[in-house]
PDB file of N, CA and C in Angstrom:
ATOM      1  N   ASP A   1      23.751 186.581  50.553  1.00 78.00           N
ATOM      2  CA  ASP A   1      23.687 185.877  49.503  1.00 78.00           C
ATOM      3  C   ASP A   1      22.904 183.872  48.493  1.00 78.00           C
ATOM      4  N   MET A   2      21.854 184.536  47.614  1.00 85.00           N
ATOM      5  CA  MET A   2      20.875 183.163  47.547  1.00 85.00           C
ATOM      6  C   MET A   2      21.904 181.992  46.773  1.00 85.00           C
ATOM      7  N   PRO A   3      21.269 180.877  46.819  1.00 85.00           N
ATOM      8  CA  PRO A   3      22.184 179.502  45.967  1.00 85.00           C
ATOM      9  C   PRO A   3      21.515 179.858  44.672  1.00 85.00           C
ATOM     10  N   ASN A   4      21.656 179.624  44.172  1.00 85.00           N
ATOM     11  CA  ASN A   4      21.156 179.277  41.911  1.00 85.00           C
ATOM     12  C   ASN A   4      20.376 178.353  42.122  1.00 85.00           C
ATOM     13  N   ALA A   5      18.967 178.836  41.579  1.00 81.00           N
ATOM     14  CA  ALA A   5      17.964 177.521  42.036  1.00 81.00           C
ATOM     15  C   ALA A   5      18.102 177.005  41.049  1.00 81.00           C
ATOM     16  N   PRO A   6      18.272 175.112  41.150  1.00 79.00           N
ATOM     17  CA  PRO A   6      17.930 173.978  40.728  1.00 79.00           C
ATOM     18  C   PRO A   6      17.594 174.420  39.160  1.00 79.00           C
ATOM     19  N   SER A   7      17.312 173.491  38.354  1.00 84.00           N
ATOM     20  CA  SER A   7      16.840 173.415  36.935  1.00 84.00           C
ATOM     21  C   SER A   7      15.488 172.798  37.499  1.00 84.00           C
ATOM     22  N   ILE A   8      15.074 172.849  36.421  1.00 80.00           N
ATOM     23  CA  ILE A   8      13.629 172.329  36.147  1.00 80.00           C
ATOM     24  C   ILE A   8      13.475 171.169  36.321  1.00 80.00           C
ATOM     25  N   GLN A   9      14.439 170.457  35.449  1.00 81.00           N
ATOM     26  CA  GLN A   9      14.674 168.593  35.338  1.00 81.00           C
ATOM     27  C   GLN A   9      14.801 168.800  36.833  1.00 81.00           C
ATOM     28  N   ASP A  10      15.051 168.798  37.607  1.00 79.00           N
ATOM     29  CA  ASP A  10      15.803 168.952  39.048  1.00 79.00           C
ATOM     30  C   ASP A  10      14.854 168.714  39.768  1.00 79.00           C
ATOM     31  N   MET A  11      13.668 169.653  39.926  1.00 74.00           N
ATOM     32  CA  MET A  11      12.719 170.446  40.742  1.00 74.00           C
ATOM     33  C   MET A  11      12.510 168.867  40.467  1.00 74.00           C
ATOM     34  N   PHE A  12      11.218 169.615  42.997  1.00 71.00           N
ATOM     35  CA  PHE A  12      10.449 168.210  42.755  1.00 71.00           C
ATOM     36  C   PHE A  12       8.986 168.867  42.145  1.00 71.00           C
ATOM     37  N   SER A  13       7.971 167.498  41.705  1.00 71.00           N
ATOM     38  CA  SER A  13       7.171 168.499  40.914  1.00 71.00           C
ATOM     39  C   SER A  13       5.421 167.755  41.916  1.00 71.00           C
ATOM     40  N   TRP A  14       5.400 168.634  42.920  1.00 67.00           N
ATOM     41  CA  TRP A  14       3.854 168.900  43.540  1.00 67.00           C
ATOM     42  C   TRP A  14       2.849 169.239  42.348  1.00 67.00           C
ATOM     43  N   ASN A  15       1.420 169.337  43.279  1.00 65.00           N
ATOM     44  CA  ASN A  15       0.351 169.315  42.795  1.00 65.00           C
ATOM     45  C   ASN A  15      -0.045 170.418  43.287  1.00 65.00           C
ATOM     46  N   VAL A  16      -0.872 170.694  42.779  1.00 56.00           N
ATOM     47  CA  VAL A  16      -1.750 172.953  44.192  1.00 56.00           C
ATOM     48  C   VAL A  16      -3.287 171.946  44.898  1.00 56.00           C
ATOM     49  N   LEU A  17      -3.062 171.739  45.901  1.00 59.00           N
ATOM     50  CA  LEU A  17      -4.084 171.126  46.603  1.00 59.00           C
ATOM     51  C   LEU A  17      -5.580 172.114  46.906  1.00 59.00           C
ATOM     52  N   THR A  18      -6.495 172.503  46.538  1.00 56.00           N
ATOM     53  CA  THR A  18      -7.208 173.019  47.373  1.00 56.00           C
ATOM     54  C   THR A  18      -7.809 172.453  47.662  1.00 56.00           C
ATOM     55  N   PRO A  19      -8.160 171.880  49.091  1.00 60.00           N
ATOM     56  CA  PRO A  19     -10.008 171.349  49.133  1.00 60.00           C
ATOM     57  C   PRO A  19     -10.696 172.352  49.762  1.00 60.00           C
ATOM     58  N   TYR A  20     -11.673 171.444  49.369  1.00 62.00           N
ATOM     59  CA  TYR A  20     -13.541 172.503  50.020  1.00 62.00           C
ATOM     60  C   TYR A  20     -13.276 172.912  50.678  1.00 62.00           C
ATOM     61  N   TYR A  21     -14.294 174.335  50.769  1.00 66.00           N
ATOM     62  CA  TYR A  21     -14.618 174.972  52.168  1.00 66.00           C
ATOM     63  C   TYR A  21     -15.096 174.133  53.393  1.00 66.00           C
ATOM     64  N   SER A  22     -14.216 174.780  53.884  1.00 70.00           N
ATOM     65  CA  SER A  22     -14.476 174.322  55.309  1.00 70.00           C
ATOM     66  C   SER A  22     -13.719 172.894  55.504  1.00 70.00           C
ATOM     67  N   GLU A  23     -14.024 171.759  54.978  1.00 71.00           N
ATOM     68  CA  GLU A  23     -12.731 170.154  55.072  1.00 71.00           C
ATOM     69  C   GLU A  23     -12.318 170.122  55.846  1.00 71.00           C
ATOM     70  N   ASP A  24     -13.004 169.446  56.831  1.00 73.00           N
ATOM     71  CA  ASP A  24     -11.907 169.213  57.972  1.00 73.00           C
ATOM     72  C   ASP A  24     -10.190 167.639  57.904  1.00 73.00           C
ATOM     73  N   VAL A  25      -9.221 168.124  58.233  1.00 76.00           N
ATOM     74  CA  VAL A  25      -8.399 167.471  57.448  1.00 76.00           C
ATOM     75  C   VAL A  25      -8.563 166.172  58.944  1.00 76.00           C
ATOM     76  N   LEU A  26      -9.088 166.421  60.019  1.00 83.00           N
ATOM     77  CA  LEU A  26      -9.462 165.249  60.891  1.00 83.00           C
ATOM     78  C   LEU A  26     -10.334 165.083  61.517  1.00 83.00           C
ATOM     79  N   TYR A  27     -11.441 164.431  61.690  1.00 87.00           N
ATOM     80  CA  TYR A  27     -13.195 163.287  62.448  1.00 87.00           C
ATOM     81  C   TYR A  27     -12.341 163.980  63.783  1.00 87.00           C
ATOM     82  N   SER A  28     -13.673 164.714  63.598  1.00 89.00           N
ATOM     83  CA  SER A  28     -13.833 164.979  65.861  1.00 89.00           C
ATOM     84  C   SER A  28     -14.285 163.620  66.200  1.00 89.00           C
ATOM     85  N   LYS A  29     -14.526 163.858  67.781  1.00 90.00           N
ATOM     86  CA  LYS A  29     -15.254 162.273  68.356  1.00 90.00           C
ATOM     87  C   LYS A  29     -16.654 162.180  68.136  1.00 90.00           C
ATOM     88  N   GLY A  30     -17.255 163.250  68.269  1.00 91.00           N
ATOM     89  CA  GLY A  30     -18.421 163.839  67.540  1.00 91.00           C
ATOM     90  C   GLY A  30     -18.725 163.343  66.106  1.00 91.00           C
ATOM     91  N   ASP A  31     -18.143 163.809  65.151  1.00 88.00           N
ATOM     92  CA  ASP A  31     -18.638 163.914  63.684  1.00 88.00           C
ATOM     93  C   ASP A  31     -18.339 162.208  63.668  1.00 88.00           C
ATOM     94  N   LEU A  32     -17.852 160.646  64.382  1.00 89.00           N
ATOM     95  CA  LEU A  32     -17.329 160.056  64.484  1.00 89.00           C
ATOM     96  C   LEU A  32     -19.007 158.858  64.717  1.00 89.00           C
ATOM     97  N   GLU A  33     -19.649 159.896  66.337  1.00 89.00           N
ATOM     98  CA  GLU A  33     -19.789 158.722  67.036  1.00 89.00           C
ATOM     99  C   GLU A  33     -21.810 159.267  66.264  1.00 89.00           C
ATOM    100  N   LYS A  34     -21.390 161.329  65.266  1.00 89.00           N
ATOM    101  CA  LYS A  34     -23.101 160.819  65.036  1.00 89.00           C
ATOM    102  C   LYS A  34     -23.699 160.140  64.061  1.00 89.00           C
ATOM    103  N   ARG A  35     -24.408 159.803  63.931  1.00 89.00           N
ATOM    104  CA  ARG A  35     -25.938 159.089  63.613  1.00 89.00           C
ATOM    105  C   ARG A  35     -25.863 159.844  62.207  1.00 89.00           C
ATOM    106  N   SER A  36     -25.989 158.663  60.854  1.00 80.00           N
ATOM    107  CA  SER A  36     -26.469 159.837  59.647  1.00 80.00           C
ATOM    108  C   SER A  36     -28.090 159.862  59.867  1.00 80.00           C
ATOM    109  N   ASP A  37     -28.701 160.750  59.123  1.00 73.00           N
ATOM    110  CA  ASP A  37     -30.490 160.617  58.763  1.00 73.00           C
ATOM    111  C   ASP A  37     -30.419 159.227  57.778  1.00 73.00           C
ATOM    112  N   ALA A  38     -29.949 159.701  57.086  1.00 78.00           N
ATOM    113  CA  ALA A  38     -30.087 158.270  55.812  1.00 78.00           C
ATOM    114  C   ALA A  38     -29.952 156.824  56.521  1.00 78.00           C
ATOM    115  N   LEU A  39     -28.988 156.352  56.467  1.00 77.00           N
ATOM    116  CA  LEU A  39     -28.835 155.272  56.902  1.00 77.00           C
ATOM    117  C   LEU A  39     -29.018 154.900  58.469  1.00 77.00           C
ATOM    118  N   GLY A  40     -29.264 155.613  59.343  1.00 86.00           N
ATOM    119  CA  GLY A  40     -29.196 155.024  61.218  1.00 86.00           C
ATOM    120  C   GLY A  40     -27.291 155.237  61.243  1.00 86.00           C
ATOM    121  N   VAL A  41     -26.448 155.396  60.404  1.00 90.00           N
ATOM    122  CA  VAL A  41     -25.215 154.505  61.392  1.00 90.00           C
ATOM    123  C   VAL A  41     -24.084 155.838  61.861  1.00 90.00           C
ATOM    124  N   SER A  42     -24.146 155.073  62.983  1.00 90.00           N
ATOM    125  CA  SER A  42     -22.168 156.529  62.956  1.00 90.00           C
ATOM    126  C   SER A  42     -21.442 156.541  61.439  1.00 90.00           C
ATOM    127  N   THR A  43     -20.644 157.505  61.600  1.00 88.00           N
ATOM    128  CA  THR A  43     -19.234 157.346  61.094  1.00 88.00           C
ATOM    129  C   THR A  43     -18.797 156.529  60.692  1.00 88.00           C
ATOM    130  N   LEU A  44     -18.115 156.037  61.854  1.00 90.00           N
ATOM    131  CA  LEU A  44     -17.163 155.455  62.732  1.00 90.00           C
ATOM    132  C   LEU A  44     -17.878 153.734  62.053  1.00 90.00           C
ATOM    133  N   LEU A  45     -18.960 153.504  62.665  1.00 91.00           N
ATOM    134  CA  LEU A  45     -19.663 152.347  62.059  1.00 91.00           C
ATOM    135  C   LEU A  45     -19.713 151.999  60.478  1.00 91.00           C
ATOM    136  N   TYR A  46     -19.471 153.081  59.247  1.00 90.00           N
ATOM    137  CA  TYR A  46     -19.955 152.307  58.794  1.00 90.00           C
ATOM    138  C   TYR A  46     -18.375 152.762  58.089  1.00 90.00           C
ATOM    139  N   LEU A  47     -17.496 152.720  58.657  1.00 92.00           N
ATOM    140  CA  LEU A  47     -16.204 152.999  58.047  1.00 92.00           C
ATOM    141  C   LEU A  47     -15.358 151.928  58.574  1.00 92.00           C
ATOM    142  N   GLN A  48     -15.904 151.188  60.009  1.00 93.00           N
ATOM    143  CA  GLN A  48     -15.257 149.701  60.518  1.00 93.00           C
ATOM    144  C   GLN A  48     -15.650 148.545  59.517  1.00 93.00           C
ATOM    145  N   THR A  49     -17.408 148.728  59.068  1.00 92.00           N
ATOM    146  CA  THR A  49     -17.691 147.487  58.144  1.00 92.00           C
ATOM    147  C   THR A  49     -16.919 147.382  56.929  1.00 92.00           C
ATOM    148  N   LEU A  50     -16.404 148.905  56.281  1.00 92.00           N
ATOM    149  CA  LEU A  50     -15.935 149.544  55.123  1.00 92.00           C
ATOM    150  C   LEU A  50     -14.592 148.746  55.459  1.00 92.00           C
ATOM    151  N   PHE A  51     -14.015 148.799  56.081  1.00 94.00           N
ATOM    152  CA  PHE A  51     -13.005 148.636  55.906  1.00 94.00           C
ATOM    153  C   PHE A  51     -12.566 147.819  57.642  1.00 94.00           C
ATOM    154  N   LYS A  52     -13.423 146.171  56.711  1.00 94.00           N
ATOM    155  CA  LYS A  52     -13.359 145.287  58.907  1.00 94.00           C
ATOM    156  C   LYS A  52     -11.872 145.120  58.784  1.00 94.00           C
ATOM    157  N   ASN A  53     -11.476 144.125  58.068  1.00 96.00           N
ATOM    158  CA  ASN A  53     -10.194 143.560  58.289  1.00 96.00           C
ATOM    159  C   ASN A  53      -8.894 145.543  58.476  1.00 96.00           C
ATOM    160  N   ASP A  54      -8.825 146.512  58.238  1.00 95.00           N
ATOM    161  CA  ASP A  54      -8.521 147.237  57.975  1.00 95.00           C
ATOM    162  C   ASP A  54      -8.617 147.616  60.139  1.00 95.00           C
ATOM    163  N   TRP A  55      -9.824 147.646  60.429  1.00 94.00           N
ATOM    164  CA  TRP A  55     -10.456 147.430  61.493  1.00 94.00           C
ATOM    165  C   TRP A  55      -9.602 146.783  62.752  1.00 94.00           C
ATOM    166  N   ASN A  56     -10.321 145.677  61.995  1.00 94.00           N
ATOM    167  CA  ASN A  56      -9.371 145.203  63.361  1.00 94.00           C
ATOM    168  C   ASN A  56      -7.684 144.669  63.484  1.00 94.00           C
ATOM    169  N   ASN A  57      -7.262 144.984  62.346  1.00 95.00           N
ATOM    170  CA  ASN A  57      -5.728 145.544  62.434  1.00 95.00           C
ATOM    171  C   ASN A  57      -5.047 146.541  63.138  1.00 95.00           C
ATOM    172  N   PHE A  58      -6.148 147.436  62.682  1.00 94.00           N
ATOM    173  CA  PHE A  58      -5.746 148.592  64.243  1.00 94.00           C
ATOM    174  C   PHE A  58      -6.138 148.404  65.712  1.00 94.00           C
ATOM    175  N   LEU A  59      -7.460 147.746  66.282  1.00 94.00           N
ATOM    176  CA  LEU A  59      -7.512 146.965  67.034  1.00 94.00           C
ATOM    177  C   LEU A  59      -5.721 145.706  67.663  1.00 94.00           C
ATOM    178  N   GLU A  60      -5.717 145.169  66.816  1.00 94.00           N
ATOM    179  CA  GLU A  60      -4.376 144.191  67.276  1.00 94.00           C
ATOM    180  C   GLU A  60      -3.373 144.658  67.144  1.00 94.00           C
ATOM    181  N   ARG A  61      -3.376 146.272  66.668  1.00 93.00           N
ATOM    182  CA  ARG A  61      -1.978 146.976  66.529  1.00 93.00           C
ATOM    183  C   ARG A  61      -1.769 147.464  67.987  1.00 93.00           C
ATOM    184  N   LEU A  62      -2.997 148.319  68.770  1.00 92.00           N
ATOM    185  CA  LEU A  62      -3.114 148.816  69.655  1.00 92.00           C
ATOM    186  C   LEU A  62      -3.269 148.065  70.867  1.00 92.00           C
ATOM    187  N   GLY A  63      -3.805 147.606  70.859  1.00 92.00           N
ATOM    188  CA  GLY A  63      -3.714 145.853  71.528  1.00 92.00           C
ATOM    189  C   GLY A  63      -5.081 146.390  72.227  1.00 92.00           C
ATOM    190  N   ILE A  64      -6.379 147.030  72.403  1.00 91.00           N
ATOM    191  CA  ILE A  64      -7.346 146.893  72.869  1.00 91.00           C
ATOM    192  C   ILE A  64      -8.810 146.529  72.333  1.00 91.00           C
ATOM    193  N   GLN A  65      -9.992 146.208  73.078  1.00 90.00           N
ATOM    194  CA  GLN A  65     -10.491 145.848  72.171  1.00 90.00           C
ATOM    195  C   GLN A  65     -11.858 147.618  71.636  1.00 90.00           C
ATOM    196  N   ASP A  66     -12.319 146.724  70.848  1.00 87.00           N
ATOM    197  CA  ASP A  66     -13.488 147.599  70.400  1.00 87.00           C
ATOM    198  C   ASP A  66     -14.390 148.694  71.120  1.00 87.00           C
ATOM    199  N   GLU A  67     -14.697 148.363  71.899  1.00 87.00           N
ATOM    200  CA  GLU A  67     -15.561 149.235  72.778  1.00 87.00           C
ATOM    201  C   GLU A  67     -14.236 150.349  73.584  1.00 87.00           C
ATOM    202  N   ASP A  68     -12.673 149.776  73.424  1.00 88.00           N
ATOM    203  CA  ASP A  68     -11.547 151.442  73.923  1.00 88.00           C
ATOM    204  C   ASP A  68     -11.384 151.695  73.292  1.00 88.00           C
ATOM    205  N   ALA A  69     -12.235 152.178  72.104  1.00 86.00           N
ATOM    206  CA  ALA A  69     -11.515 152.763  70.490  1.00 86.00           C
ATOM    207  C   ALA A  69     -11.551 154.244  70.953  1.00 86.00           C
ATOM    208  N   PHE A  70     -12.180 154.858  72.019  1.00 87.00           N
ATOM    209  CA  PHE A  70     -13.000 156.012  71.928  1.00 87.00           C
ATOM    210  C   PHE A  70     -12.516 155.892  73.759  1.00 87.00           C
ATOM    211  N   SER A  71     -11.766 155.622  73.960  1.00 89.00           N
ATOM    212  CA  SER A  71     -11.084 155.604  75.524  1.00 89.00           C
ATOM    213  C   SER A  71     -10.653 157.140  75.678  1.00 89.00           C
ATOM    214  N   LYS A  72      -9.864 157.880  76.382  1.00 89.00           N
ATOM    215  CA  LYS A  72      -8.415 158.853  76.972  1.00 89.00           C
ATOM    216  C   LYS A  72      -7.228 158.326  75.985  1.00 89.00           C
ATOM    217  N   LYS A  73      -7.479 157.254  76.025  1.00 91.00           N
ATOM    218  CA  LYS A  73      -5.983 157.283  76.001  1.00 91.00           C
ATOM    219  C   LYS A  73      -5.930 157.100  74.162  1.00 91.00           C
ATOM    220  N   TRP A  74      -6.977 156.647  73.505  1.00 93.00           N
ATOM    221  CA  TRP A  74      -6.911 155.669  72.552  1.00 93.00           C
ATOM    222  C   TRP A  74      -7.144 156.910  71.404  1.00 93.00           C
ATOM    223  N   VAL A  75      -8.545 157.389  71.997  1.00 92.00           N
ATOM    224  CA  VAL A  75      -9.031 158.616  71.052  1.00 92.00           C
ATOM    225  C   VAL A  75      -8.242 159.149  69.784  1.00 92.00           C
ATOM    226  N   ASP A  76      -7.860 159.568  69.652  1.00 92.00           N
ATOM    227  CA  ASP A  76      -6.707 160.473  68.529  1.00 92.00           C
ATOM    228  C   ASP A  76      -5.958 159.356  67.896  1.00 92.00           C
ATOM    229  N   GLU A  77      -5.305 158.369  68.624  1.00 93.00           N
ATOM    230  CA  GLU A  77      -5.671 156.766  67.226  1.00 93.00           C
ATOM    231  C   GLU A  77      -6.510 156.979  66.015  1.00 93.00           C
ATOM    232  N   THR A  78      -7.824 156.930  66.982  1.00 93.00           N
ATOM    233  CA  THR A  78      -9.401 155.977  66.426  1.00 93.00           C
ATOM    234  C   THR A  78      -9.928 157.329  65.040  1.00 93.00           C
ATOM    235  N   ARG A  79      -9.884 158.363  65.936  1.00 93.00           N
ATOM    236  CA  ARG A  79      -9.748 159.854  64.898  1.00 93.00           C
ATOM    237  C   ARG A  79      -8.080 160.007  64.139  1.00 93.00           C
ATOM    238  N   ARG A  80      -7.801 159.456  64.091  1.00 90.00           N
ATOM    239  CA  ARG A  80      -7.025 159.963  63.154  1.00 90.00           C
ATOM    240  C   ARG A  80      -7.331 158.571  61.671  1.00 90.00           C
ATOM    241  N   TRP A  81      -7.230 157.137  62.915  1.00 93.00           N
ATOM    242  CA  TRP A  81      -7.814 156.097  61.372  1.00 93.00           C
ATOM    243  C   TRP A  81      -9.090 156.203  60.593  1.00 93.00           C
ATOM    244  N   ALA A  82      -9.902 156.805  61.385  1.00 92.00           N
ATOM    245  CA  ALA A  82     -10.885 156.847  60.745  1.00 92.00           C
ATOM    246  C   ALA A  82     -10.650 158.423  59.752  1.00 92.00           C
ATOM    247  N   SER A  83      -9.869 159.650  59.520  1.00 88.00           N
ATOM    248  CA  SER A  83      -9.585 160.181  58.730  1.00 88.00           C
ATOM    249  C   SER A  83      -8.880 159.663  57.065  1.00 88.00           C
ATOM    250  N   ASN A  84      -7.992 158.689  57.496  1.00 87.00           N
ATOM    251  CA  ASN A  84      -7.297 158.210  56.967  1.00 87.00           C
ATOM    252  C   ASN A  84      -7.990 157.589  55.997  1.00 87.00           C
ATOM    253  N   ARG A  85      -8.848 156.547  56.290  1.00 88.00           N
ATOM    254  CA  ARG A  85      -9.933 156.451  55.711  1.00 88.00           C
ATOM    255  C   ARG A  85     -10.897 156.798  54.878  1.00 88.00           C
ATOM    256  N   ALA A  86     -11.476 158.394  55.298  1.00 85.00           N
ATOM    257  CA  ALA A  86     -12.677 158.552  54.174  1.00 85.00           C
ATOM    258  C   ALA A  86     -12.897 160.037  54.572  1.00 85.00           C
ATOM    259  N   GLN A  87     -11.436 160.754  55.202  1.00 76.00           N
ATOM    260  CA  GLN A  87     -10.830 162.244  54.080  1.00 76.00           C
ATOM    261  C   GLN A  87     -10.054 162.165  53.520  1.00 76.00           C
ATOM    262  N   THR A  88     -10.792 162.986  51.973  1.00 73.00           N
ATOM    263  CA  THR A  88      -9.545 163.228  51.160  1.00 73.00           C
ATOM    264  C   THR A  88      -7.798 164.055  51.541  1.00 73.00           C
ATOM    265  N   LEU A  89      -8.746 164.808  52.219  1.00 72.00           N
ATOM    266  CA  LEU A  89      -7.372 165.559  52.499  1.00 72.00           C
ATOM    267  C   LEU A  89      -6.488 165.211  53.216  1.00 72.00           C
ATOM    268  N   GLY A  90      -7.278 164.649  54.409  1.00 71.00           N
ATOM    269  CA  GLY A  90      -6.010 163.928  55.672  1.00 71.00           C
ATOM    270  C   GLY A  90      -5.071 162.825  55.477  1.00 71.00           C
ATOM    271  N   ARG A  91      -6.013 161.952  53.816  1.00 73.00           N
ATOM    272  CA  ARG A  91      -4.974 161.539  52.734  1.00 73.00           C
ATOM    273  C   ARG A  91      -3.721 161.972  52.732  1.00 73.00           C
ATOM    274  N   THR A  92      -4.162 162.940  51.859  1.00 73.00           N
ATOM    275  CA  THR A  92      -3.562 164.252  51.219  1.00 73.00           C
ATOM    276  C   THR A  92      -2.200 164.166  51.717  1.00 73.00           C
ATOM    277  N   VAL A  93      -2.840 164.901  52.718  1.00 71.00           N
ATOM    278  CA  VAL A  93      -1.230 165.522  53.846  1.00 71.00           C
ATOM    279  C   VAL A  93      -0.727 164.890  54.461  1.00 71.00           C
ATOM    280  N   ASN A  94      -1.284 163.881  55.116  1.00 72.00           N
ATOM    281  CA  ASN A  94       0.002 162.152  55.539  1.00 72.00           C
ATOM    282  C   ASN A  94       0.220 161.660  54.357  1.00 72.00           C
ATOM    283  N   GLY A  95       0.090 162.185  53.103  1.00 74.00           N
ATOM    284  CA  GLY A  95       0.869 160.752  52.145  1.00 74.00           C
ATOM    285  C   GLY A  95       2.196 161.601  52.103  1.00 74.00           C
ATOM    286  N   MET A  96       1.447 163.048  52.034  1.00 72.00           N
ATOM    287  CA  MET A  96       3.048 164.661  51.497  1.00 72.00           C
ATOM    288  C   MET A  96       3.926 164.355  52.785  1.00 72.00           C
ATOM    289  N   MET A  97       3.405 163.950  53.599  1.00 73.00           N
ATOM    290  CA  MET A  97       4.392 164.098  54.894  1.00 73.00           C
ATOM    291  C   MET A  97       5.599 163.078  54.843  1.00 73.00           C
ATOM    292  N   TYR A  98       4.548 161.781  54.121  1.00 74.00           N
ATOM    293  CA  TYR A  98       5.724 160.985  53.814  1.00 74.00           C
ATOM    294  C   TYR A  98       6.947 160.513  52.733  1.00 74.00           C
ATOM    295  N   TYR A  99       6.787 161.798  52.302  1.00 69.00           N
ATOM    296  CA  TYR A  99       7.236 161.710  50.682  1.00 69.00           C
ATOM    297  C   TYR A  99       8.780 162.530  51.177  1.00 69.00           C
ATOM    298  N   GLU A 100       9.761 161.397  50.394  1.00 65.00           N
ATOM    299  CA  GLU A 100      10.695 161.597  49.619  1.00 65.00           C
ATOM    300  C   GLU A 100      11.657 161.082  48.862  1.00 65.00           C
ATOM    301  N   LYS A 101      12.418 162.231  48.201  1.00 59.00           N
ATOM    302  CA  LYS A 101      13.721 161.492  47.123  1.00 59.00           C
ATOM    303  C   LYS A 101      13.907 160.597  47.436  1.00 59.00           C
ATOM    304  N   THR A 102      13.599 159.956  46.058  1.00 56.00           N
ATOM    305  CA  THR A 102      14.228 158.291  46.752  1.00 56.00           C
ATOM    306  C   THR A 102      15.138 158.330  45.402  1.00 56.00           C
TER     307      THR A 102
END
């Protein structure tokens, strides 16, 4: 016995998400360390410069120094931090996970 579907007005509305072909949701450590040809800086350094206050808050929240960000203990957190600031798909997935009816 299947319950009746709610009316259209009572349904949640969602947008359709179509990612680019083979777009990564989460940067790998190698992606963050790789230096770009044009600028000669790594993706992580670029994001640290662009989001300086966010990076400092991230380090303070974890209680680590800048050089510890890629230690085995914190590499996943660092990858998530960078991906949430640079990857459109990653931000969208993260936002949808926090969605709840208010």
